[in-house]
Amino acid sequence: MADAGEVLFGKIGLAQFGREFLGTAQLLFLIFIMGSHILTFTVMMNTLTNHGTCSIVFGVVGLIISFIFAVPRTLRKVSWFSFACERFLIAMKSKGSCITDESQPLEVFLRKLAEAI
């Protein structure tokens, strides 16, 4: 990404600025993505386990799991982790659709879901 900033801003004579700007933007993006994943893991563990363990503990566990999968510079292990998360989301969606009240129309269910969010 930083190289793209150098190319884009190089045309107006600000190659170094473009490199630093887009490199910093990518770094911030990746930090927020990792934070989002850890928060999602914490909420998932709180919901699934219904255990009295503190959310900080679940956050640290999620951090360790993410760190183990992200340490190698290749995306091989991260892709398997994302595959597992995708399968989990599909299972949760199918479970959620099975436990909904079938007597009410879909529009009513979606309205209640939107109000809950």
Tab-separated table of N, CA, C and O in Angstrom:
chain	number	residue	atom	x	y	z
A	1	MET	N	0.826	-1.179	0.000
A	1	MET	CA	0.000	0.000	0.000
A	1	MET	C	0.873	1.247	0.000
A	1	MET	O	0.551	2.229	-0.648
A	2	ALA	N	1.958	1.194	0.752
A	2	ALA	CA	2.848	2.349	0.807
A	2	ALA	C	3.474	2.610	-0.553
A	2	ALA	O	3.662	3.768	-0.936
A	3	ASP	N	3.782	1.551	-1.271
A	3	ASP	CA	4.338	1.722	-2.609
A	3	ASP	C	3.341	2.396	-3.544
A	3	ASP	O	3.715	3.222	-4.380
A	4	ALA	N	2.064	2.055	-3.383
A	4	ALA	CA	1.033	2.710	-4.198
A	4	ALA	C	0.961	4.197	-3.865
A	4	ALA	O	0.768	5.034	-4.748
A	5	GLY	N	1.118	4.546	-2.589
A	5	GLY	CA	1.138	5.955	-2.203
A	5	GLY	C	2.307	6.686	-2.801
A	5	GLY	O	2.191	7.852	-3.211
A	6	GLU	N	3.440	6.008	-2.889
A	6	GLU	CA	4.621	6.629	-3.499
A	6	GLU	C	4.382	6.881	-4.982
A	6	GLU	O	4.742	7.937	-5.507
A	7	VAL	N	3.756	5.934	-5.647
A	7	VAL	CA	3.473	6.102	-7.076
A	7	VAL	C	2.439	7.207	-7.294
A	7	VAL	O	2.603	8.073	-8.160
A	8	LEU	N	1.358	7.186	-6.496
A	8	LEU	CA	0.290	8.167	-6.685
A	8	LEU	C	0.743	9.588	-6.363
A	8	LEU	O	0.446	10.526	-7.098
A	9	PHE	N	1.432	9.753	-5.230
A	9	PHE	CA	1.844	11.087	-4.821
A	9	PHE	C	3.140	11.525	-5.492
A	9	PHE	O	3.509	12.700	-5.410
A	10	GLY	N	3.841	10.604	-6.127
A	10	GLY	CA	5.090	10.951	-6.806
A	10	GLY	C	4.873	11.871	-7.997
A	10	GLY	O	5.749	12.643	-8.367
A	11	LYS	N	3.697	11.815	-8.566
A	11	LYS	CA	3.396	12.647	-9.735
A	11	LYS	C	3.332	14.126	-9.381
A	11	LYS	O	3.542	14.974	-10.233
A	12	ILE	N	3.044	14.425	-8.103
A	12	ILE	CA	2.979	15.829	-7.699
A	12	ILE	C	4.158	16.209	-6.811
A	12	ILE	O	4.153	17.253	-6.164
A	13	GLY	N	5.163	15.322	-6.748
A	13	GLY	CA	6.376	15.632	-6.015
A	13	GLY	C	6.338	15.324	-4.532
A	13	GLY	O	7.186	15.785	-3.781
A	14	LEU	N	5.364	14.556	-4.079
A	14	LEU	CA	5.248	14.212	-2.663
A	14	LEU	C	5.328	12.701	-2.465
A	14	LEU	O	4.549	12.100	-1.717
A	15	ALA	N	6.313	12.075	-3.089
A	15	ALA	CA	6.410	10.616	-3.054
A	15	ALA	C	6.610	10.098	-1.633
A	15	ALA	O	5.954	9.146	-1.208
A	16	GLN	N	7.519	10.709	-0.871
A	16	GLN	CA	7.790	10.243	0.483
A	16	GLN	C	6.560	10.436	1.383
A	16	GLN	O	6.238	9.579	2.194
A	17	PHE	N	5.880	11.580	1.233
A	17	PHE	CA	4.663	11.813	2.007
A	17	PHE	C	3.598	10.775	1.689
A	17	PHE	O	2.945	10.242	2.582
A	18	GLY	N	3.395	10.477	0.412
A	18	GLY	CA	2.399	9.490	0.003
A	18	GLY	C	2.716	8.114	0.560
A	18	GLY	O	1.830	7.390	0.991
A	19	ARG	N	4.005	7.766	0.543
A	19	ARG	CA	4.417	6.474	1.084
A	19	ARG	C	4.108	6.379	2.579
A	19	ARG	O	3.554	5.403	3.054
A	20	GLU	N	4.465	7.404	3.325
A	20	GLU	CA	4.234	7.402	4.770
A	20	GLU	C	2.742	7.480	5.095
A	20	GLU	O	2.267	6.814	6.015
A	21	PHE	N	2.018	8.292	4.348
A	21	PHE	CA	0.593	8.481	4.606
A	21	PHE	C	-0.187	7.188	4.411
A	21	PHE	O	-0.937	6.754	5.290
A	22	LEU	N	-0.021	6.539	3.251
A	22	LEU	CA	-0.768	5.312	3.001
A	22	LEU	C	-0.241	4.136	3.815
A	22	LEU	O	-1.004	3.238	4.175
A	23	GLY	N	1.049	4.140	4.145
A	23	GLY	CA	1.572	3.102	5.038
A	23	GLY	C	0.974	3.217	6.425
A	23	GLY	O	0.586	2.212	7.044
A	24	THR	N	0.852	4.427	6.940
A	24	THR	CA	0.232	4.650	8.243
A	24	THR	C	-1.255	4.323	8.200
A	24	THR	O	-1.795	3.726	9.144
A	25	ALA	N	-1.923	4.674	7.117
A	25	ALA	CA	-3.345	4.362	6.978
A	25	ALA	C	-3.572	2.854	6.978
A	25	ALA	O	-4.498	2.361	7.629
A	26	GLN	N	-2.710	2.113	6.302
A	26	GLN	CA	-2.853	0.660	6.282
A	26	GLN	C	-2.585	0.068	7.665
A	26	GLN	O	-3.276	-0.849	8.098
A	27	LEU	N	-1.601	0.587	8.363
A	27	LEU	CA	-1.305	0.118	9.710
A	27	LEU	C	-2.498	0.344	10.641
A	27	LEU	O	-2.895	-0.562	11.385
A	28	LEU	N	-3.097	1.526	10.596
A	28	LEU	CA	-4.276	1.802	11.420
A	28	LEU	C	-5.441	0.889	11.049
A	28	LEU	O	-6.162	0.397	11.918
A	29	PHE	N	-5.622	0.663	9.769
A	29	PHE	CA	-6.687	-0.239	9.305
A	29	PHE	C	-6.500	-1.639	9.878
A	29	PHE	O	-7.439	-2.244	10.391
A	30	LEU	N	-5.274	-2.155	9.824
A	30	LEU	CA	-5.008	-3.503	10.328
A	30	LEU	C	-5.173	-3.581	11.842
A	30	LEU	O	-5.652	-4.589	12.369
A	31	ILE	N	-4.807	-2.526	12.551
A	31	ILE	CA	-4.990	-2.502	14.002
A	31	ILE	C	-6.479	-2.551	14.349
A	31	ILE	O	-6.899	-3.315	15.236
A	32	PHE	N	-7.289	-1.769	13.652
A	32	PHE	CA	-8.722	-1.773	13.927
A	32	PHE	C	-9.383	-3.084	13.516
A	32	PHE	O	-10.318	-3.550	14.175
A	33	ILE	N	-8.901	-3.706	12.454
A	33	ILE	CA	-9.426	-5.011	12.046
A	33	ILE	C	-9.132	-6.047	13.123
A	33	ILE	O	-9.994	-6.856	13.488
A	34	MET	N	-7.908	-6.042	13.659
A	34	MET	CA	-7.556	-6.994	14.713
A	34	MET	C	-8.397	-6.746	15.964
A	34	MET	O	-8.877	-7.690	16.602
A	35	GLY	N	-8.609	-5.486	16.306
A	35	GLY	CA	-9.464	-5.163	17.446
A	35	GLY	C	-10.885	-5.648	17.241
A	35	GLY	O	-11.527	-6.147	18.170
A	36	SER	N	-11.374	-5.525	16.026
A	36	SER	CA	-12.720	-6.000	15.713
A	36	SER	C	-12.816	-7.515	15.860
A	36	SER	O	-13.796	-8.034	16.398
A	37	HIS	N	-11.794	-8.215	15.405
A	37	HIS	CA	-11.802	-9.671	15.532
A	37	HIS	C	-11.751	-10.103	16.995
A	37	HIS	O	-12.449	-11.039	17.396
A	38	ILE	N	-10.959	-9.437	17.787
A	38	ILE	CA	-10.855	-9.804	19.201
A	38	ILE	C	-12.166	-9.495	19.920
A	38	ILE	O	-12.639	-10.283	20.746
A	39	LEU	N	-12.784	-8.365	19.617
A	39	LEU	CA	-14.075	-8.031	20.211
A	39	LEU	C	-15.141	-9.045	19.815
A	39	LEU	O	-15.933	-9.497	20.654
A	40	THR	N	-15.164	-9.443	18.553
A	40	THR	CA	-16.127	-10.433	18.091
A	40	THR	C	-15.913	-11.770	18.787
A	40	THR	O	-16.870	-12.440	19.193
A	41	PHE	N	-14.649	-12.170	18.958
A	41	PHE	CA	-14.349	-13.412	19.659
A	41	PHE	C	-14.822	-13.345	21.109
A	41	PHE	O	-15.398	-14.303	21.627
A	42	THR	N	-14.615	-12.209	21.751
A	42	THR	CA	-15.035	-12.049	23.143
A	42	THR	C	-16.550	-12.150	23.277
A	42	THR	O	-17.060	-12.855	24.160
A	43	VAL	N	-17.276	-11.475	22.407
A	43	VAL	CA	-18.737	-11.527	22.448
A	43	VAL	C	-19.221	-12.947	22.160
A	43	VAL	O	-20.141	-13.446	22.816
A	44	MET	N	-18.588	-13.613	21.189
A	44	MET	CA	-18.973	-14.982	20.855
A	44	MET	C	-18.766	-15.902	22.052
A	44	MET	O	-19.644	-16.699	22.384
A	45	MET	N	-17.623	-15.801	22.715
A	45	MET	CA	-17.347	-16.675	23.857
A	45	MET	C	-18.298	-16.379	25.018
A	45	MET	O	-18.750	-17.292	25.703
A	46	ASN	N	-18.602	-15.108	25.252
A	46	ASN	CA	-19.566	-14.770	26.300
A	46	ASN	C	-20.945	-15.346	26.002
A	46	ASN	O	-21.651	-15.808	26.889
A	47	THR	N	-21.341	-15.307	24.733
A	47	THR	CA	-22.657	-15.804	24.339
A	47	THR	C	-22.721	-17.323	24.384
A	47	THR	O	-23.682	-17.894	24.893
A	48	LEU	N	-21.694	-17.976	23.854
A	48	LEU	CA	-21.736	-19.431	23.763
A	48	LEU	C	-21.554	-20.118	25.109
A	48	LEU	O	-22.216	-21.110	25.403
A	49	THR	N	-20.641	-19.609	25.919
A	49	THR	CA	-20.350	-20.305	27.166
A	49	THR	C	-21.287	-19.911	28.287
A	49	THR	O	-21.527	-20.704	29.188
A	50	ASN	N	-21.792	-18.686	28.275
A	50	ASN	CA	-22.634	-18.175	29.351
A	50	ASN	C	-21.951	-18.410	30.701
A	50	ASN	O	-22.560	-18.824	31.670
A	51	HIS	N	-20.653	-18.197	30.706
A	51	HIS	CA	-19.808	-18.468	31.865
A	51	HIS	C	-19.461	-17.161	32.566
A	51	HIS	O	-19.489	-16.099	31.963
A	52	GLY	N	-19.123	-17.241	33.825
A	52	GLY	CA	-18.814	-16.049	34.600
A	52	GLY	C	-17.421	-15.511	34.379
A	52	GLY	O	-17.027	-14.546	35.025
A	53	THR	N	-16.674	-16.129	33.475
A	53	THR	CA	-15.321	-15.661	33.202
A	53	THR	C	-15.366	-14.246	32.645
A	53	THR	O	-16.209	-13.917	31.825
A	54	CYS	N	-14.443	-13.455	33.085
A	54	CYS	CA	-14.400	-12.051	32.671
A	54	CYS	C	-14.153	-11.931	31.170
A	54	CYS	O	-13.447	-12.748	30.570
A	55	SER	N	-14.710	-10.908	30.565
A	55	SER	CA	-14.517	-10.673	29.135
A	55	SER	C	-13.056	-10.414	28.801
A	55	SER	O	-12.621	-10.696	27.686
A	56	ILE	N	-12.301	-9.898	29.762
A	56	ILE	CA	-10.885	-9.637	29.513
A	56	ILE	C	-10.151	-10.949	29.263
A	56	ILE	O	-9.280	-11.030	28.391
A	57	VAL	N	-10.520	-11.992	30.005
A	57	VAL	CA	-9.890	-13.300	29.807
A	57	VAL	C	-10.196	-13.816	28.405
A	57	VAL	O	-9.296	-14.305	27.709
A	58	PHE	N	-11.444	-13.707	27.984
A	58	PHE	CA	-11.800	-14.142	26.637
A	58	PHE	C	-11.078	-13.296	25.590
A	58	PHE	O	-10.670	-13.799	24.540
A	59	GLY	N	-10.912	-12.006	25.852
A	59	GLY	CA	-10.172	-11.150	24.929
A	59	GLY	C	-8.719	-11.562	24.815
A	59	GLY	O	-8.151	-11.583	23.720
A	60	VAL	N	-8.109	-11.918	25.930
A	60	VAL	CA	-6.706	-12.357	25.908
A	60	VAL	C	-6.589	-13.692	25.172
A	60	VAL	O	-5.645	-13.892	24.393
A	61	VAL	N	-7.545	-14.595	25.392
A	61	VAL	CA	-7.530	-15.873	24.668
A	61	VAL	C	-7.648	-15.624	23.164
A	61	VAL	O	-6.926	-16.215	22.358
A	62	GLY	N	-8.561	-14.742	22.765
A	62	GLY	CA	-8.700	-14.399	21.347
A	62	GLY	C	-7.450	-13.764	20.788
A	62	GLY	O	-7.054	-14.036	19.651
A	63	LEU	N	-6.800	-12.925	21.592
A	63	LEU	CA	-5.551	-12.298	21.159
A	63	LEU	C	-4.473	-13.341	20.934
A	63	LEU	O	-3.758	-13.300	19.927
A	64	ILE	N	-4.366	-14.300	21.841
A	64	ILE	CA	-3.348	-15.341	21.706
A	64	ILE	C	-3.606	-16.207	20.482
A	64	ILE	O	-2.689	-16.503	19.709
A	65	ILE	N	-4.871	-16.588	20.273
A	65	ILE	CA	-5.205	-17.398	19.095
A	65	ILE	C	-4.900	-16.628	17.817
A	65	ILE	O	-4.290	-17.165	16.884
A	66	SER	N	-5.296	-15.371	17.750
A	66	SER	CA	-5.031	-14.558	16.562
A	66	SER	C	-3.537	-14.365	16.351
A	66	SER	O	-3.053	-14.403	15.217
A	67	PHE	N	-2.811	-14.170	17.436
A	67	PHE	CA	-1.363	-13.975	17.325
A	67	PHE	C	-0.683	-15.234	16.806
A	67	PHE	O	0.196	-15.163	15.948
A	68	ILE	N	-1.109	-16.403	17.298
A	68	ILE	CA	-0.499	-17.657	16.842
A	68	ILE	C	-0.736	-17.863	15.351
A	68	ILE	O	0.162	-18.280	14.619
A	69	PHE	N	-1.947	-17.552	14.887
A	69	PHE	CA	-2.236	-17.734	13.471
A	69	PHE	C	-1.614	-16.651	12.595
A	69	PHE	O	-1.405	-16.855	11.407
A	70	ALA	N	-1.326	-15.486	13.160
A	70	ALA	CA	-0.828	-14.376	12.346
A	70	ALA	C	0.682	-14.202	12.405
A	70	ALA	O	1.227	-13.406	11.653
A	71	VAL	N	1.372	-14.925	13.270
A	71	VAL	CA	2.821	-14.761	13.383
A	71	VAL	C	3.540	-15.078	12.079
A	71	VAL	O	4.390	-14.314	11.645
A	72	PRO	N	3.231	-16.207	11.428
A	72	PRO	CA	3.919	-16.450	10.152
A	72	PRO	C	3.528	-15.391	9.126
A	72	PRO	O	2.391	-14.932	9.116
A	73	ARG	N	4.469	-15.034	8.298
A	73	ARG	CA	4.191	-13.997	7.306
A	73	ARG	C	3.331	-14.509	6.160
A	73	ARG	O	2.889	-13.750	5.330
A	74	THR	N	3.103	-15.809	6.099
A	74	THR	CA	2.225	-16.347	5.067
A	74	THR	C	0.789	-16.320	5.584
A	74	THR	O	0.551	-16.256	6.778
A	75	LEU	N	-0.136	-16.393	4.668
A	75	LEU	CA	-1.546	-16.371	5.044
A	75	LEU	C	-2.150	-17.768	5.083
A	75	LEU	O	-3.353	-17.919	5.159
A	76	ARG	N	-1.297	-18.793	5.053
A	76	ARG	CA	-1.793	-20.157	5.015
A	76	ARG	C	-2.633	-20.485	6.249
A	76	ARG	O	-3.752	-20.966	6.141
A	77	LYS	N	-2.103	-20.203	7.441
A	77	LYS	CA	-2.831	-20.532	8.662
A	77	LYS	C	-3.995	-19.572	8.895
A	77	LYS	O	-5.029	-19.962	9.410
A	78	VAL	N	-3.817	-18.329	8.514
A	78	VAL	CA	-4.893	-17.363	8.686
A	78	VAL	C	-6.082	-17.733	7.801
A	78	VAL	O	-7.229	-17.595	8.198
A	79	SER	N	-5.808	-18.252	6.617
A	79	SER	CA	-6.904	-18.635	5.732
A	79	SER	C	-7.684	-19.809	6.313
A	79	SER	O	-8.906	-19.858	6.196
A	80	TRP	N	-7.016	-20.748	6.968
A	80	TRP	CA	-7.730	-21.847	7.613
A	80	TRP	C	-8.552	-21.343	8.780
A	80	TRP	O	-9.664	-21.820	9.033
A	81	PHE	N	-8.021	-20.382	9.507
A	81	PHE	CA	-8.760	-19.799	10.628
A	81	PHE	C	-10.008	-19.080	10.116
A	81	PHE	O	-11.088	-19.199	10.687
A	82	SER	N	-9.878	-18.344	9.021
A	82	SER	CA	-11.043	-17.650	8.464
A	82	SER	C	-12.060	-18.656	7.913
A	82	SER	O	-13.256	-18.429	7.993
A	83	PHE	N	-11.578	-19.770	7.365
A	83	PHE	CA	-12.481	-20.822	6.888
A	83	PHE	C	-13.294	-21.384	8.050
A	83	PHE	O	-14.507	-21.585	7.938
A	84	ALA	N	-12.631	-21.619	9.181
A	84	ALA	CA	-13.335	-22.133	10.360
A	84	ALA	C	-14.348	-21.112	10.867
A	84	ALA	O	-15.469	-21.474	11.247
A	85	CYS	N	-13.978	-19.832	10.869
A	85	CYS	CA	-14.912	-18.785	11.311
A	85	CYS	C	-16.109	-18.694	10.374
A	85	CYS	O	-17.243	-18.493	10.824
A	86	GLU	N	-15.871	-18.847	9.081
A	86	GLU	CA	-16.966	-18.808	8.118
A	86	GLU	C	-17.932	-19.963	8.356
A	86	GLU	O	-19.150	-19.773	8.357
A	87	ARG	N	-17.403	-21.152	8.599
A	87	ARG	CA	-18.257	-22.307	8.875
A	87	ARG	C	-19.049	-22.088	10.165
A	87	ARG	O	-20.211	-22.464	10.258
A	88	PHE	N	-18.417	-21.486	11.144
A	88	PHE	CA	-19.107	-21.200	12.397
A	88	PHE	C	-20.253	-20.221	12.163
A	88	PHE	O	-21.351	-20.399	12.682
A	89	LEU	N	-20.017	-19.172	11.373
A	89	LEU	CA	-21.073	-18.208	11.090
A	89	LEU	C	-22.237	-18.842	10.338
A	89	LEU	O	-23.399	-18.544	10.614
A	90	ILE	N	-21.929	-19.719	9.397
A	90	ILE	CA	-22.987	-20.411	8.666
A	90	ILE	C	-23.807	-21.270	9.620
A	90	ILE	O	-25.045	-21.297	9.559
A	91	ALA	N	-23.131	-21.954	10.540
A	91	ALA	CA	-23.848	-22.791	11.507
A	91	ALA	C	-24.729	-21.934	12.411
A	91	ALA	O	-25.870	-22.306	12.708
A	92	MET	N	-24.226	-20.785	12.847
A	92	MET	CA	-25.018	-19.921	13.721
A	92	MET	C	-26.214	-19.335	12.984
A	92	MET	O	-27.294	-19.183	13.548
A	93	LYS	N	-26.039	-18.996	11.705
A	93	LYS	CA	-27.166	-18.473	10.929
A	93	LYS	C	-28.244	-19.533	10.757
A	93	LYS	O	-29.432	-19.251	10.857
A	94	SER	N	-27.817	-20.769	10.489
A	94	SER	CA	-28.812	-21.818	10.315
A	94	SER	C	-29.498	-22.130	11.638
A	94	SER	O	-30.692	-22.397	11.671
A	95	LYS	N	-28.761	-22.070	12.740
A	95	LYS	CA	-29.360	-22.293	14.045
A	95	LYS	C	-30.352	-21.170	14.362
A	95	LYS	O	-31.437	-21.419	14.863
A	96	GLY	N	-29.974	-19.953	14.041
A	96	GLY	CA	-30.859	-18.818	14.294
A	96	GLY	C	-32.138	-18.891	13.488
A	96	GLY	O	-33.214	-18.536	13.966
A	97	SER	N	-32.041	-19.371	12.262
A	97	SER	CA	-33.248	-19.475	11.452
A	97	SER	C	-34.133	-20.621	11.917
A	97	SER	O	-35.335	-20.602	11.712
A	98	CYS	N	-33.547	-21.614	12.565
A	98	CYS	CA	-34.340	-22.747	13.051
A	98	CYS	C	-35.109	-22.406	14.320
A	98	CYS	O	-36.158	-22.977	14.568
A	99	ILE	N	-34.578	-21.496	15.131
A	99	ILE	CA	-35.241	-21.223	16.397
A	99	ILE	C	-36.208	-20.053	16.337
A	99	ILE	O	-36.819	-19.715	17.330
A	100	THR	N	-36.359	-19.449	15.186
A	100	THR	CA	-37.305	-18.346	15.073
A	100	THR	C	-38.731	-18.888	15.067
A	100	THR	O	-38.989	-20.035	14.717
A	101	ASP	N	-39.629	-18.041	15.455
A	101	ASP	CA	-41.042	-18.418	15.496
A	101	ASP	C	-41.572	-18.455	14.073
A	101	ASP	O	-41.586	-17.437	13.380
A	102	GLU	N	-42.015	-19.608	13.612
A	102	GLU	CA	-42.449	-19.745	12.220
A	102	GLU	C	-43.849	-19.204	11.987
A	102	GLU	O	-44.288	-19.085	10.857
A	103	SER	N	-44.567	-18.871	13.064
A	103	SER	CA	-45.923	-18.374	12.879
A	103	SER	C	-45.939	-16.909	12.446
A	103	SER	O	-46.931	-16.428	11.935
A	104	GLN	N	-44.854	-16.204	12.666
A	104	GLN	CA	-44.818	-14.797	12.282
A	104	GLN	C	-44.117	-14.649	10.926
A	104	GLN	O	-43.207	-15.402	10.611
A	105	PRO	N	-44.527	-13.696	10.117
A	105	PRO	CA	-43.887	-13.505	8.828
A	105	PRO	C	-42.453	-12.995	8.976
A	105	PRO	O	-42.051	-12.497	10.022
A	106	LEU	N	-41.710	-13.145	7.916
A	106	LEU	CA	-40.310	-12.758	7.924
A	106	LEU	C	-40.143	-11.257	8.184
A	106	LEU	O	-39.210	-10.843	8.870
A	107	GLU	N	-41.053	-10.439	7.672
A	107	GLU	CA	-40.944	-8.994	7.860
A	107	GLU	C	-41.021	-8.617	9.335
A	107	GLU	O	-40.312	-7.742	9.808
A	108	VAL	N	-41.900	-9.286	10.080
A	108	VAL	CA	-42.039	-9.004	11.509
A	108	VAL	C	-40.764	-9.400	12.244
A	108	VAL	O	-40.265	-8.664	13.096
A	109	PHE	N	-40.216	-10.553	11.889
A	109	PHE	CA	-38.963	-11.000	12.512
A	109	PHE	C	-37.829	-10.023	12.225
A	109	PHE	O	-37.056	-9.661	13.109
A	110	LEU	N	-37.705	-9.576	10.976
A	110	LEU	CA	-36.632	-8.644	10.621
A	110	LEU	C	-36.810	-7.300	11.306
A	110	LEU	O	-35.833	-6.659	11.712
A	111	ARG	N	-38.061	-6.842	11.468
A	111	ARG	CA	-38.312	-5.589	12.171
A	111	ARG	C	-37.898	-5.696	13.626
A	111	ARG	O	-37.263	-4.811	14.188
A	112	LYS	N	-38.260	-6.822	14.272
A	112	LYS	CA	-37.866	-7.026	15.678
A	112	LYS	C	-36.341	-7.116	15.796
A	112	LYS	O	-35.763	-6.598	16.760
A	113	LEU	N	-35.703	-7.756	14.839
A	113	LEU	CA	-34.256	-7.859	14.867
A	113	LEU	C	-33.608	-6.488	14.714
A	113	LEU	O	-32.659	-6.148	15.417
A	114	ALA	N	-34.151	-5.665	13.825
A	114	ALA	CA	-33.612	-4.319	13.628
A	114	ALA	C	-33.819	-3.464	14.877
A	114	ALA	O	-32.972	-2.641	15.230
A	115	GLU	N	-34.939	-3.621	15.564
A	115	GLU	CA	-35.186	-2.873	16.795
A	115	GLU	C	-34.235	-3.310	17.911
A	115	GLU	O	-33.832	-2.503	18.723
A	116	ALA	N	-33.896	-4.582	17.928
A	116	ALA	CA	-32.985	-5.091	18.967
A	116	ALA	C	-31.580	-4.560	18.765
A	116	ALA	O	-30.842	-4.377	19.737
A	117	ILE	N	-31.207	-4.333	17.527
A	117	ILE	CA	-29.849	-3.831	17.242
A	117	ILE	C	-29.824	-2.360	17.508
A	117	ILE	O	-29.078	-1.779	18.143
